[in-house]
Amino acid sequence: MVYQLKLKRIYEPPVREDGKRILVDRLWPRGVKKEQTRLDEWMKEVAPSPELRRWFGHRPDRFEKFRVLYRKELATDPGCRQWVDRICRYLQEDHVTLLYAAKDPIHNHAAVLREWVKNQCLDNP
């Protein structure tokens, strides 16, 4: 079976098909109680740097530049390889859902991270 790397807002209820649920925001989402969230892991380290996050400000007109800068952060972070390897291992056993709090489902860091992780898993199976 081929398992999928999915995206989902953390405010949406968990379902069995989510598989392993990983929060990828640096900050804990507002209004979300930890005890009510079925969360397998919180990988805040893979979120964009605070400076990049503030600059982006979830502005769609800055998204393409944000994508380039965030991918550069991911590629140059020495610890990122271990997080990606872990996600790739999880995908060998189950679906993985990357959880985020942003309102825009297209212009957010989780979408960039998903694309980057998928490429890394394919390049280094």
Coordinates of N, CA and C in Angstrom, one line a residue:
M1 N 0.8 -1.2 0.0 CA 0.0 0.0 0.0 C 0.9 1.2 0.0
V2 N 0.5 2.3 -0.7 CA 1.2 3.5 -0.8 C 0.5 4.5 0.2
Y3 N 1.3 5.0 1.1 CA 0.8 5.9 2.1 C 1.0 7.3 1.7
Q4 N 0.1 8.2 2.1 CA 0.0 9.6 1.7 C 0.6 10.5 2.8
L5 N 1.2 11.6 2.3 CA 1.5 12.7 3.2 C 0.5 13.8 3.0
K6 N -0.3 14.0 4.0 CA -1.5 14.9 3.9 C -1.3 16.2 4.7
L7 N -2.1 17.2 4.4 CA -2.2 18.4 5.1 C -3.6 18.6 5.7
K8 N -3.6 19.2 6.9 CA -4.9 19.4 7.5 C -4.8 20.5 8.6
R9 N -5.8 21.4 8.7 CA -5.8 22.4 9.8 C -6.0 21.6 11.1
I10 N -5.3 22.1 12.1 CA -5.4 21.4 13.4 C -6.8 21.6 14.0
Y11 N -7.5 22.6 13.5 CA -8.9 22.8 14.0 C -9.9 21.8 13.5
E12 N -9.5 21.0 12.5 CA -10.4 20.0 12.0 C -10.3 18.8 12.8
P13 N -11.4 18.1 13.0 CA -11.4 16.9 13.9 C -10.5 15.8 13.4
P14 N -9.9 15.0 14.2 CA -9.0 13.9 13.8 C -9.9 12.8 13.3
V15 N -9.4 12.1 12.3 CA -10.1 10.9 11.8 C -9.0 9.8 11.7
R16 N -9.4 8.5 11.6 CA -8.5 7.4 11.6 C -7.6 7.5 10.3
E17 N -8.1 8.0 9.2 CA -7.4 8.1 8.0 C -6.3 9.1 8.0
D18 N -6.2 9.9 9.1 CA -5.1 10.9 9.2 C -3.8 10.1 9.4
G19 N -3.8 8.9 10.0 CA -2.6 8.2 10.3 C -1.8 9.0 11.4
K20 N -0.5 9.1 11.2 CA 0.3 9.8 12.2 C 0.1 11.3 12.1
R21 N -0.3 12.0 13.1 CA -0.6 13.4 13.1 C 0.6 14.2 13.7
I22 N 1.1 15.1 12.9 CA 2.3 15.9 13.3 C 2.0 17.4 13.1
L23 N 2.1 18.1 14.3 CA 1.9 19.5 14.2 C 3.3 20.1 13.7
V24 N 3.2 21.0 12.7 CA 4.4 21.6 12.2 C 4.5 23.1 12.4
D25 N 3.7 23.7 13.3 CA 3.8 25.1 13.6 C 4.8 25.3 14.8
R26 N 5.5 26.4 14.7 CA 6.5 26.7 15.8 C 5.7 27.1 17.1
L27 N 4.6 27.8 17.0 CA 3.8 28.2 18.1 C 2.6 27.3 18.3
W28 N 2.2 27.1 19.5 CA 1.0 26.3 19.7 C -0.2 27.1 19.2
P29 N -1.1 26.4 18.5 CA -2.3 27.1 17.9 C -3.3 27.7 18.9
R30 N -3.7 28.9 18.7 CA -4.7 29.5 19.6 C -6.0 28.7 19.7
G31 N -6.5 28.6 20.9 CA -7.8 28.0 21.1 C -7.8 26.5 21.0
V32 N -6.6 25.9 20.9 CA -6.5 24.4 20.8 C -6.0 23.9 22.1
K33 N -6.8 23.0 22.8 CA -6.4 22.4 24.0 C -5.6 21.1 23.7
K34 N -4.4 21.1 24.3 CA -3.5 19.9 24.1 C -4.2 18.6 24.4
E35 N -4.9 18.6 25.5 CA -5.5 17.3 25.9 C -6.7 16.9 24.9
Q36 N -7.2 17.8 24.1 CA -8.3 17.4 23.2 C -7.8 17.1 21.8
T37 N -6.5 17.3 21.6 CA -5.9 17.1 20.2 C -5.2 15.7 20.2
R38 N -5.6 14.9 19.2 CA -4.9 13.6 19.1 C -3.6 13.9 18.2
L39 N -2.5 14.1 18.9 CA -1.3 14.6 18.3 C -0.2 13.5 18.6
D40 N 0.4 13.1 17.5 CA 1.5 12.1 17.7 C 2.8 12.8 18.0
E41 N 3.0 13.9 17.4 CA 4.3 14.6 17.5 C 4.1 16.1 17.2
W42 N 5.0 16.9 17.8 CA 5.0 18.3 17.5 C 6.4 18.6 17.0
M43 N 6.6 18.8 15.7 CA 7.9 19.1 15.1 C 8.0 20.6 14.9
K44 N 8.1 21.4 15.9 CA 8.2 22.9 15.8 C 9.4 23.3 15.1
E45 N 10.5 22.5 15.2 CA 11.8 22.8 14.6 C 11.7 22.9 13.1
V46 N 10.8 22.3 12.4 CA 10.7 22.4 11.0 C 9.9 23.6 10.5
A47 N 9.3 24.4 11.4 CA 8.6 25.6 11.0 C 9.6 26.6 10.5
P48 N 9.1 27.6 9.8 CA 10.0 28.7 9.4 C 10.6 29.5 10.6
S49 N 11.7 30.1 10.4 CA 12.3 30.9 11.4 C 11.3 32.0 11.8
P50 N 11.3 32.5 13.0 CA 10.4 33.6 13.4 C 10.5 34.8 12.5
E51 N 11.7 35.1 12.1 CA 11.9 36.3 11.2 C 11.2 36.1 9.9
L52 N 11.4 34.9 9.3 CA 10.7 34.6 8.0 C 9.2 34.5 8.2
R53 N 8.8 33.9 9.2 CA 7.3 33.9 9.5 C 6.7 35.3 9.6
R54 N 7.4 36.1 10.3 CA 6.8 37.5 10.5 C 6.9 38.3 9.2
W55 N 8.0 38.1 8.4 CA 8.0 38.8 7.1 C 6.9 38.3 6.2
F56 N 6.7 37.0 6.1 CA 5.6 36.5 5.2 C 4.3 37.0 5.6
G57 N 3.9 36.9 6.9 CA 2.7 37.4 7.4 C 1.4 36.8 6.7
H58 N 1.6 35.6 6.1 CA 0.5 35.0 5.4 C -0.1 35.8 4.3
R59 N 0.8 36.6 3.7 CA 0.4 37.4 2.5 C 0.6 36.6 1.2
P60 N -0.5 36.3 0.5 CA -0.3 35.6 -0.7 C 0.6 36.2 -1.8
D61 N 0.7 37.5 -1.8 CA 1.6 38.2 -2.7 C 3.1 37.9 -2.4
R62 N 3.4 37.5 -1.2 CA 4.8 37.1 -0.8 C 5.1 35.6 -0.8
F63 N 4.1 34.8 -1.2 CA 4.2 33.4 -1.0 C 5.3 32.8 -1.9
E64 N 5.5 33.2 -3.1 CA 6.5 32.6 -4.0 C 7.9 32.9 -3.4
K65 N 8.2 34.1 -3.0 CA 9.4 34.5 -2.3 C 9.6 33.7 -1.0
F66 N 8.5 33.6 -0.2 CA 8.5 32.9 1.0 C 8.9 31.4 0.7
R67 N 8.3 30.8 -0.3 CA 8.6 29.4 -0.6 C 10.1 29.2 -0.9
V68 N 10.7 30.1 -1.6 CA 12.2 30.0 -1.9 C 13.0 30.1 -0.6
L69 N 12.7 31.1 0.2 CA 13.4 31.4 1.4 C 13.2 30.2 2.4
Y70 N 12.0 29.7 2.5 CA 11.8 28.6 3.5 C 12.5 27.3 3.0
R71 N 12.4 27.0 1.8 CA 13.1 25.8 1.3 C 14.6 26.0 1.5
K72 N 15.1 27.2 1.4 CA 16.6 27.4 1.7 C 16.8 27.1 3.2
E73 N 16.0 27.6 4.1 CA 16.1 27.3 5.5 C 16.1 25.8 5.7
L74 N 15.2 25.1 5.1 CA 15.1 23.7 5.3 C 16.4 23.0 4.8
A75 N 16.8 23.4 3.7 CA 18.0 22.7 3.1 C 19.3 23.0 3.8
T76 N 19.4 24.1 4.6 CA 20.6 24.4 5.3 C 20.6 24.1 6.7
D77 N 19.4 23.6 7.2 CA 19.3 23.3 8.7 C 19.9 21.9 8.9
P78 N 21.0 21.8 9.6 CA 21.6 20.4 9.8 C 20.7 19.4 10.5
G79 N 19.8 19.8 11.3 CA 18.9 18.9 12.0 C 17.7 18.5 11.2
C80 N 17.5 19.2 10.1 CA 16.3 18.9 9.3 C 16.3 17.5 8.7
R81 N 17.5 17.0 8.3 CA 17.6 15.7 7.7 C 17.0 14.6 8.6
Q82 N 17.2 14.7 9.9 CA 16.7 13.7 10.9 C 15.2 13.8 10.9
W83 N 14.6 15.0 10.9 CA 13.1 15.1 10.9 C 12.5 14.5 9.6
V84 N 13.1 14.8 8.5 CA 12.6 14.3 7.2 C 12.8 12.8 7.2
D85 N 13.9 12.3 7.7 CA 14.1 10.8 7.7 C 13.0 10.1 8.5
R86 N 12.6 10.8 9.7 CA 11.6 10.2 10.5 C 10.2 10.2 9.8
I87 N 9.9 11.3 9.2 CA 8.6 11.4 8.4 C 8.6 10.3 7.3
C88 N 9.8 10.2 6.6 CA 9.8 9.2 5.5 C 9.6 7.7 6.1
R89 N 10.2 7.5 7.3 CA 10.0 6.2 7.9 C 8.5 6.0 8.3
Y90 N 7.9 7.0 8.8 CA 6.5 6.9 9.2 C 5.6 6.6 7.9
L91 N 6.0 7.2 6.8 CA 5.2 6.9 5.6 C 5.4 5.5 5.0
Q92 N 6.3 4.8 5.5 CA 6.4 3.4 5.1 C 5.4 2.5 5.8
E93 N 4.8 3.0 6.9 CA 3.9 2.2 7.7 C 2.5 2.8 7.8
D94 N 2.3 4.1 7.5 CA 1.0 4.7 7.7 C 0.9 6.0 6.9
H95 N -0.3 6.6 6.8 CA -0.4 7.9 6.3 C 0.2 8.9 7.4
V96 N 0.6 10.0 6.9 CA 1.1 11.1 7.8 C 0.4 12.3 7.4
T97 N -0.1 13.0 8.5 CA -0.8 14.3 8.3 C -0.1 15.4 9.0
L98 N 0.3 16.4 8.2 CA 1.0 17.5 8.7 C -0.1 18.5 9.1
L99 N -0.1 18.9 10.4 CA -1.1 19.8 10.9 C -0.6 21.2 11.0
Y100 N -1.4 22.2 10.7 CA -1.0 23.6 10.8 C -2.2 24.4 11.2
A101 N -2.0 25.7 11.6 CA -3.1 26.5 12.1 C -3.5 27.6 11.0
A102 N -2.7 27.8 10.0 CA -3.0 28.9 9.1 C -4.4 28.8 8.5
K103 N -5.0 29.9 8.2 CA -6.4 29.8 7.6 C -6.3 29.5 6.1
D104 N -5.3 30.0 5.4 CA -5.2 29.7 4.0 C -4.6 28.4 3.7
P105 N -5.4 27.5 3.0 CA -4.9 26.1 2.8 C -3.8 26.0 1.7
I106 N -3.6 27.0 1.0 CA -2.6 27.0 -0.1 C -1.4 27.8 0.2
H107 N -1.5 29.0 0.7 CA -0.4 29.9 1.0 C 0.1 29.7 2.4
N108 N 0.7 28.6 2.8 CA 1.2 28.4 4.1 C 2.4 27.6 4.1
H109 N 3.1 27.6 5.2 CA 4.4 26.9 5.3 C 4.2 25.4 5.2
A110 N 3.1 24.8 5.7 CA 2.9 23.4 5.7 C 2.9 22.9 4.3
A111 N 2.3 23.6 3.4 CA 2.2 23.2 2.0 C 3.6 23.2 1.3
V112 N 4.5 24.1 1.7 CA 5.8 24.1 1.2 C 6.6 22.9 1.8
L113 N 6.4 22.7 3.1 CA 7.1 21.6 3.8 C 6.6 20.3 3.2
R114 N 5.4 20.1 3.0 CA 4.9 18.8 2.4 C 5.6 18.5 1.1
E115 N 5.6 19.5 0.2 CA 6.3 19.4 -1.1 C 7.7 19.0 -0.9
W116 N 8.4 19.7 0.0 CA 9.8 19.5 0.2 C 10.1 18.1 0.8
V117 N 9.3 17.7 1.8 CA 9.5 16.4 2.4 C 9.2 15.3 1.3
K118 N 8.2 15.4 0.5 CA 7.9 14.4 -0.5 C 9.1 14.3 -1.5
N119 N 9.7 15.4 -1.9 CA 10.9 15.3 -2.7 C 12.0 14.6 -2.0
Q120 N 12.2 14.9 -0.8 CA 13.3 14.3 0.0 C 13.1 12.8 0.2
C121 N 11.9 12.4 0.4 CA 11.6 11.0 0.6 C 11.8 10.2 -0.7
L122 N 11.5 10.8 -1.8 CA 11.7 10.2 -3.1 C 13.2 10.1 -3.5
D123 N 13.9 11.2 -3.2 CA 15.4 11.2 -3.5 C 16.2 10.3 -2.6
N124 N 15.7 10.1 -1.4 CA 16.5 9.2 -0.4 C 15.6 8.2 0.2
P125 N 15.1 7.2 -0.6 CA 14.2 6.2 0.0 C 14.7 5.4 1.1

